[in-house]
PDB file of C-alpha atoms in Angstrom:
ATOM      1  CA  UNK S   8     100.270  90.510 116.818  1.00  0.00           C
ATOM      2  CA  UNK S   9     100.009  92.644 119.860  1.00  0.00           C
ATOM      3  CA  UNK S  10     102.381  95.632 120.231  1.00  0.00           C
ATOM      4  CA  UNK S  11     106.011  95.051 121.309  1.00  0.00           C
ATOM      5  CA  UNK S  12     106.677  95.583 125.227  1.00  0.00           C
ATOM      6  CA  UNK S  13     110.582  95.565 124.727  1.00  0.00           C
ATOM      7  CA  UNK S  14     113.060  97.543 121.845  1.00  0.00           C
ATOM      8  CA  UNK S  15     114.832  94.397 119.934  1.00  0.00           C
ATOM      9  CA  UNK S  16     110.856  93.171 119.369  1.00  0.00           C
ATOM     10  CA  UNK S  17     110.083  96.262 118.713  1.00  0.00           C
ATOM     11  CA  UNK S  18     112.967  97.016 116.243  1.00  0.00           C
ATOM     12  CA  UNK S  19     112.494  93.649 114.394  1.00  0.00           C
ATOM     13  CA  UNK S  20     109.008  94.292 113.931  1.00  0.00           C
ATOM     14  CA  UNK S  21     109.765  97.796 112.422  1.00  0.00           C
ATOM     15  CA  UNK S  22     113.004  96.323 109.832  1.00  0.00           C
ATOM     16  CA  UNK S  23     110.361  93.675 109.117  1.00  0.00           C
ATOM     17  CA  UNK S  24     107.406  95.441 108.065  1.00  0.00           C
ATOM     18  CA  UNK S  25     110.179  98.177 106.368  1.00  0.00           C
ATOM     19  CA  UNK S  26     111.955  95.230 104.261  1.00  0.00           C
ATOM     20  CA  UNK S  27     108.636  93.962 103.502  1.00  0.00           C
ATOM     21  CA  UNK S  28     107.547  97.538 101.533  1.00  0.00           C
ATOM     22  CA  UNK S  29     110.516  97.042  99.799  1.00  0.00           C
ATOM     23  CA  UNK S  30     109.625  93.518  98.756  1.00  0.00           C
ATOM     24  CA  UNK S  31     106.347  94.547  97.621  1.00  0.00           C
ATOM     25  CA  UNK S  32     107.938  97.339  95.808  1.00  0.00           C
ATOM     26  CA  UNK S  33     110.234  95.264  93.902  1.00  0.00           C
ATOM     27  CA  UNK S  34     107.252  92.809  93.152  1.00  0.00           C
ATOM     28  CA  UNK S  35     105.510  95.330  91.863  1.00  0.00           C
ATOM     29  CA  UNK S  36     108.713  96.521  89.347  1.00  0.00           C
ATOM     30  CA  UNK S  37     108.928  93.198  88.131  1.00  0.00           C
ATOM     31  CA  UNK S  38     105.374  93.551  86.212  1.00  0.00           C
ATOM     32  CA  UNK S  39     106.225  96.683  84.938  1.00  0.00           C
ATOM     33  CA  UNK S  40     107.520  96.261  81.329  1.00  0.00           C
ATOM     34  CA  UNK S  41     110.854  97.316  80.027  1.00  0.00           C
ATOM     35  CA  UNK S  42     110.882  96.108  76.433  1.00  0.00           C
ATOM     36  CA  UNK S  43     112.371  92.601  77.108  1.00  0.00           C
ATOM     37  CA  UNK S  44     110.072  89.038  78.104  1.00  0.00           C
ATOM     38  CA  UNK S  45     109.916  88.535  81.510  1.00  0.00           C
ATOM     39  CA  UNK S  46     107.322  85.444  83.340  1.00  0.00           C
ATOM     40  CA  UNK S  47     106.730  88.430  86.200  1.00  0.00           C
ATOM     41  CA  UNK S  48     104.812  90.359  83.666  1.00  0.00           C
ATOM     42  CA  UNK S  49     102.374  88.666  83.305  1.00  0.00           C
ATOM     43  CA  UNK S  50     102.277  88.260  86.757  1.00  0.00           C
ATOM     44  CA  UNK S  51      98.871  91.392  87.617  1.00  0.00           C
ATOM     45  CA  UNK S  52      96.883  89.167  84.986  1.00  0.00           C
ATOM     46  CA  UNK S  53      94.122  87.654  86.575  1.00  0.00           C
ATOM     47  CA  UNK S  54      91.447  85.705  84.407  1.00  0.00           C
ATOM     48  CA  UNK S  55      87.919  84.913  84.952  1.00  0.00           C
ATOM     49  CA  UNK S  56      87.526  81.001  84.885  1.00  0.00           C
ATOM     50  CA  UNK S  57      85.447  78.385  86.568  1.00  0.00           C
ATOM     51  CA  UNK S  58      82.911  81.033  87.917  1.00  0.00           C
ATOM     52  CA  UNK S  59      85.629  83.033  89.808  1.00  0.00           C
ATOM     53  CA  UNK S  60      88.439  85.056  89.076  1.00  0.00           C
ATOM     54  CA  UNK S  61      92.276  84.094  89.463  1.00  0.00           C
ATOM     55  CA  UNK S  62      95.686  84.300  88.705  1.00  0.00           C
ATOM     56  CA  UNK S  63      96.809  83.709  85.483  1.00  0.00           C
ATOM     57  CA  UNK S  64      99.569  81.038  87.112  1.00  0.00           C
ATOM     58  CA  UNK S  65      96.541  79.137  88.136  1.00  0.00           C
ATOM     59  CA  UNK S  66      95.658  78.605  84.425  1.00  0.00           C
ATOM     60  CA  UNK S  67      98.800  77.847  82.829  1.00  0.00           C
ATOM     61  CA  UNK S  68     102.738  78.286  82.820  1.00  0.00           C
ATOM     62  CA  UNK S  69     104.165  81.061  81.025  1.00  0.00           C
ATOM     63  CA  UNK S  70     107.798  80.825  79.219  1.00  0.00           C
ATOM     64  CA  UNK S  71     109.957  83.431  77.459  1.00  0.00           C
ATOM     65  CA  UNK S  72     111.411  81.223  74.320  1.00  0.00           C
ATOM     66  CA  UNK S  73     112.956  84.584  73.090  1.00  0.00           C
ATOM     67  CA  UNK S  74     113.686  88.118  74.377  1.00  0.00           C
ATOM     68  CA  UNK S  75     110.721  89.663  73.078  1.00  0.00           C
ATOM     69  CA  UNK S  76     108.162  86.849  73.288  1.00  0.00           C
ATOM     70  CA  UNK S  77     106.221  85.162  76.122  1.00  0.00           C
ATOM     71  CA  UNK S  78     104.147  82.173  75.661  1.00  0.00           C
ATOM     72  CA  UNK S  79     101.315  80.573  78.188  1.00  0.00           C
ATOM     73  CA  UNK S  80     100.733  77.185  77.746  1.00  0.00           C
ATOM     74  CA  UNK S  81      96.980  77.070  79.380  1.00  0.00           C
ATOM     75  CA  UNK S  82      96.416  73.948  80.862  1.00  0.00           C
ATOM     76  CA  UNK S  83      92.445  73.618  80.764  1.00  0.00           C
ATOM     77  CA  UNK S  84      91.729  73.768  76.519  1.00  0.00           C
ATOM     78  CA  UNK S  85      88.299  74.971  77.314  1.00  0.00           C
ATOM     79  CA  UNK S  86      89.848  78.181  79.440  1.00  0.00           C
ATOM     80  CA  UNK S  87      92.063  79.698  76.376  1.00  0.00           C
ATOM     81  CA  UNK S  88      89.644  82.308  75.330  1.00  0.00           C
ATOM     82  CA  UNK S  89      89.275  83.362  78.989  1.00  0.00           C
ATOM     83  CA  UNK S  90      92.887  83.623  79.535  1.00  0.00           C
ATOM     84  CA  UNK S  91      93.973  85.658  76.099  1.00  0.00           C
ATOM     85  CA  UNK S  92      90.921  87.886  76.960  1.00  0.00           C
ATOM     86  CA  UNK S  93      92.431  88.502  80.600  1.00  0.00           C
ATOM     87  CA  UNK S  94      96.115  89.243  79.077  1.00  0.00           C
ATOM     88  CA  UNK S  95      94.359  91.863  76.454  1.00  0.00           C
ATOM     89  CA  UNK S  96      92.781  93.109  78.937  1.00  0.00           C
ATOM     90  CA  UNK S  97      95.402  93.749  81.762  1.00  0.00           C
ATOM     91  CA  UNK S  98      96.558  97.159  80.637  1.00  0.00           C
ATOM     92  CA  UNK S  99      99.695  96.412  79.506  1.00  0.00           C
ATOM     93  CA  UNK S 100      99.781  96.854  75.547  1.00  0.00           C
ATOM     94  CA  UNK S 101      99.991  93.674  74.960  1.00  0.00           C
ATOM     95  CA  UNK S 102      98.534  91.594  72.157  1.00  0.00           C
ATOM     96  CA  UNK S 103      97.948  88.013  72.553  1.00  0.00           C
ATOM     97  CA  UNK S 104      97.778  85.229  70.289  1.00  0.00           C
ATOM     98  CA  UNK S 105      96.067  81.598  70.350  1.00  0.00           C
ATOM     99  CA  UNK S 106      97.809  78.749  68.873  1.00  0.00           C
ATOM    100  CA  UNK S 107      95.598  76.133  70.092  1.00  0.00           C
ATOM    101  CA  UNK S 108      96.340  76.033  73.994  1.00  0.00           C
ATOM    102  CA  UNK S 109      99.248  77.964  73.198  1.00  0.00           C
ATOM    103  CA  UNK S 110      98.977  81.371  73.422  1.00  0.00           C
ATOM    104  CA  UNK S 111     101.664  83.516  72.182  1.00  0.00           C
ATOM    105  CA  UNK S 112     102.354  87.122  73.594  1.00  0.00           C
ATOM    106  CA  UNK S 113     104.960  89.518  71.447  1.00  0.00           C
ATOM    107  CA  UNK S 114     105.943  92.066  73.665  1.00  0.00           C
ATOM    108  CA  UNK S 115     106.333  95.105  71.309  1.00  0.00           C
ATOM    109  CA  UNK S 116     109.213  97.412  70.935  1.00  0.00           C
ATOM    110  CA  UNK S 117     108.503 100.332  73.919  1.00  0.00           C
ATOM    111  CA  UNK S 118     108.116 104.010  72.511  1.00  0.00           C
ATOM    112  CA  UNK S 119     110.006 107.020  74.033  1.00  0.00           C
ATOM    113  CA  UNK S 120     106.039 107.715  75.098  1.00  0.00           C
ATOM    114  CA  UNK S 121     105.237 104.794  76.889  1.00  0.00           C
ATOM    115  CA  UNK S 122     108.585 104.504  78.166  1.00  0.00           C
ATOM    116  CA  UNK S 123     108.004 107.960  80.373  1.00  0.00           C
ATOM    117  CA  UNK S 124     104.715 106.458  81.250  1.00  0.00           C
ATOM    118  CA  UNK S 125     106.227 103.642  83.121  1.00  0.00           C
ATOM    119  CA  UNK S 126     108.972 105.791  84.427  1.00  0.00           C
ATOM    120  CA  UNK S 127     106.128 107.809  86.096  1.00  0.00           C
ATOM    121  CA  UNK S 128     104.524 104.392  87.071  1.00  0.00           C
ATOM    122  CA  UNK S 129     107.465 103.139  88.552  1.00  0.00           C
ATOM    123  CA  UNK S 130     107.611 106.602  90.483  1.00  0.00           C
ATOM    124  CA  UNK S 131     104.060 106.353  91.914  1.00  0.00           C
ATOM    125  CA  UNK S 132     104.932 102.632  93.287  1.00  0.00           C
ATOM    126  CA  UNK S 133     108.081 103.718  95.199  1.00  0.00           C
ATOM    127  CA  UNK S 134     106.303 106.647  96.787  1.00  0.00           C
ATOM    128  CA  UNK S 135     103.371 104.040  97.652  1.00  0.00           C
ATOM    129  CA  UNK S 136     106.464 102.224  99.175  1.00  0.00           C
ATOM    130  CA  UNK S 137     107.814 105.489 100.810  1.00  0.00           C
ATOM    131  CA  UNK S 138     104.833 106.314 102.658  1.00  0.00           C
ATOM    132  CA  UNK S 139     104.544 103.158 103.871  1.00  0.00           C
ATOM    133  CA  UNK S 140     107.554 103.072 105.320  1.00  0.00           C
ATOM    134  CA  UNK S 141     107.213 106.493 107.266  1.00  0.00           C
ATOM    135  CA  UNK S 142     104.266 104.626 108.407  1.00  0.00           C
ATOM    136  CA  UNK S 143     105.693 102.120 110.133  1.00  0.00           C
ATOM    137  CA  UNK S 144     108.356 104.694 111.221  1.00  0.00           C
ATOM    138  CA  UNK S 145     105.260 106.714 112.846  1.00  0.00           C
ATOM    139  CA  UNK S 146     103.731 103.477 114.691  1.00  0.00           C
ATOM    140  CA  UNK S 147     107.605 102.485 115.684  1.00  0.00           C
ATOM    141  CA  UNK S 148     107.431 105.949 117.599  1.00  0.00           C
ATOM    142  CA  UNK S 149     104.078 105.935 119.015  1.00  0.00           C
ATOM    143  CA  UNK S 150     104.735 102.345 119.857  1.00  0.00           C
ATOM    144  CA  UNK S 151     108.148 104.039 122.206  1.00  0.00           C
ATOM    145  CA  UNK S 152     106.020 107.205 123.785  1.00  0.00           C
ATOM    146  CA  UNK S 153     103.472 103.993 124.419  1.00  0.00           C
ATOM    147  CA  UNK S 154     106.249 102.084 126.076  1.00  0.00           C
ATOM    148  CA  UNK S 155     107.609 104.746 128.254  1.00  0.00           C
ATOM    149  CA  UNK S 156     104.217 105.583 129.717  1.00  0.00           C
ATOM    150  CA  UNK S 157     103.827 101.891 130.955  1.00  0.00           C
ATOM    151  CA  UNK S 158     106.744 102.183 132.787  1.00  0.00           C
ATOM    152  CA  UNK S 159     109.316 100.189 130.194  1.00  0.00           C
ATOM    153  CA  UNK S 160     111.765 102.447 128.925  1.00  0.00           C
ATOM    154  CA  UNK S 161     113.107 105.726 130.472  1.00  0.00           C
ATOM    155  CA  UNK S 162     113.296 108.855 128.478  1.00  0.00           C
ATOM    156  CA  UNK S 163     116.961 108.963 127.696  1.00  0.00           C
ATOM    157  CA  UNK S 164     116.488 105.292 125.896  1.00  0.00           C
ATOM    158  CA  UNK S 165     113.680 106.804 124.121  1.00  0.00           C
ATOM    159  CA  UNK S 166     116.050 109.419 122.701  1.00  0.00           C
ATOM    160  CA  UNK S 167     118.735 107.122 121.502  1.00  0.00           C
ATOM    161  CA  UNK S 168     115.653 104.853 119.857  1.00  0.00           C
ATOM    162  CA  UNK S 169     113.925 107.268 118.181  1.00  0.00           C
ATOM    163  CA  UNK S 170     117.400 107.622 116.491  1.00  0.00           C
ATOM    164  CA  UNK S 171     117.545 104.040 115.642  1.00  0.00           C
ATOM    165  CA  UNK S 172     114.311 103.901 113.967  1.00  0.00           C
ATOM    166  CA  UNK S 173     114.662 107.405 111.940  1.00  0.00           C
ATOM    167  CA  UNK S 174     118.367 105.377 111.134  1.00  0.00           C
ATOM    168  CA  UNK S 175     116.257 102.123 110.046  1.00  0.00           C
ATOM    169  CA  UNK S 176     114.232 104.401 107.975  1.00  0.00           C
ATOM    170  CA  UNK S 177     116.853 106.390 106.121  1.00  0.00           C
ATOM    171  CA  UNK S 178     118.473 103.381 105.074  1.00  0.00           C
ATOM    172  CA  UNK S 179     115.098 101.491 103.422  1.00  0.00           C
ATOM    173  CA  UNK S 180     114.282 105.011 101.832  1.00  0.00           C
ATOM    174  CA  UNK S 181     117.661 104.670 100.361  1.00  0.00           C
ATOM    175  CA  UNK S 182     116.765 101.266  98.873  1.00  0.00           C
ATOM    176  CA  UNK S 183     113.831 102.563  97.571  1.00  0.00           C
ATOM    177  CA  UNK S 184     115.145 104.879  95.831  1.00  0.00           C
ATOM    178  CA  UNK S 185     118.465 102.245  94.270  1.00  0.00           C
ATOM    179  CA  UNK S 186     115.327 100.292  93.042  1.00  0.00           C
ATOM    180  CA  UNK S 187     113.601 103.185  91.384  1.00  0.00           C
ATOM    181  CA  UNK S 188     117.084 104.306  89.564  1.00  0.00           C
ATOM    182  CA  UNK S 189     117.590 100.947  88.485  1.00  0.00           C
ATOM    183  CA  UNK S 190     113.888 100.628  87.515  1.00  0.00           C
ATOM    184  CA  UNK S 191     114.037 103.506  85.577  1.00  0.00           C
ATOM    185  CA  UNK S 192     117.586 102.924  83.800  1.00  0.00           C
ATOM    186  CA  UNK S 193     116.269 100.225  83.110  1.00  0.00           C
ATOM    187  CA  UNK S 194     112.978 101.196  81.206  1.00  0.00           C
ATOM    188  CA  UNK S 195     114.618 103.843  79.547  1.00  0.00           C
ATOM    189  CA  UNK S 196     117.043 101.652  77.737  1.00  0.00           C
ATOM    190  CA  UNK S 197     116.712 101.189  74.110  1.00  0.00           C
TER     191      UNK S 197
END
């Protein structure tokens, strides 16, 4: 996409690519375990099979038939070692189980331990998220001092933008940082 000439393109293009961090940020909560079943967690799994490597969704369907239980049903018989292998794998404590092309996953009780692990996990994704944003926030502004050399916007507007976009930015920070208290209140609950 070439850069915006205008400020509404220009301020769409910076909310997008800002809601977007936060979309990847949530994503990226989802798969990080909080001591109940969840589909999303096994959702980083990705298993060797056929000569190439790929999601685990592309090798079966996973269920939660209880709180502390996930089960894939692997659709290819022959690709059942390949996928428990990839879940034990995945570096996320879990312990898989084949029950013919079944395969049962308890997800264990979480220790006070590995419970400030993935507090300090979750921590390290929303900063990812933060510094993404207050990337886009620095392109948003080089994009404006870009704009009012060609002649587009006058100096004054640029003021009163620059505002708008550190305003845009405040406000996804903000959301980043709901998701990581909820994240966290919710991985710390027994």
């Amino acid at each position: 996409m070439s850069a915006p000439t205008n400020w509404n393109d220009l301020k769409k293009d910076i909310t997008r690519r800002m809601d977007s961090a936060v979309e990847v940020l949530k994503k990226e909560f989802s798969g990080l375990r909080s001591g109940r079943a969840s589909v999303n967690l096994l959702d980083p799994v990705v298993v060797e099979a056929y000569g190439q490597t790929m999601p685990l969704s592309q090798c079966g369907t996973v269920g939660v038939p209880e709180p502390r239980m996930l089960t894939v049903q692997v659709w290819d018989k022959s690709q059942v070692k390949a996928v428990e292998k990839a879940i034990a794998n995945a570096g996320l404590g879990l312990n898989p189980q084949a029950d013919g092309q079944t395969i049962r996953v308890p997800i264990p009780a979480l220790n006070e331990e590995r419970r400030k692990e993935l507090q300090k996990v979750a921590g390290k994704y929303s900063e990812q998220a933060r510094i993404s944003v207050r990337n886009v926030r620095r392109d948003g502004m080089d994009t404006l001092k870009k704009m009012e050399k060609d002649g587009h916007i006058s100096e004054d507007e640029i003021k009163k933008h620059e505002k708008e976009i550190q305003s845009i930015t405040d406000e996804t920070i903000k959301k980043i940082d709901e998701a990581l208290g909820h994240k966290e209140k919710e991985i710390m609950q027994v």
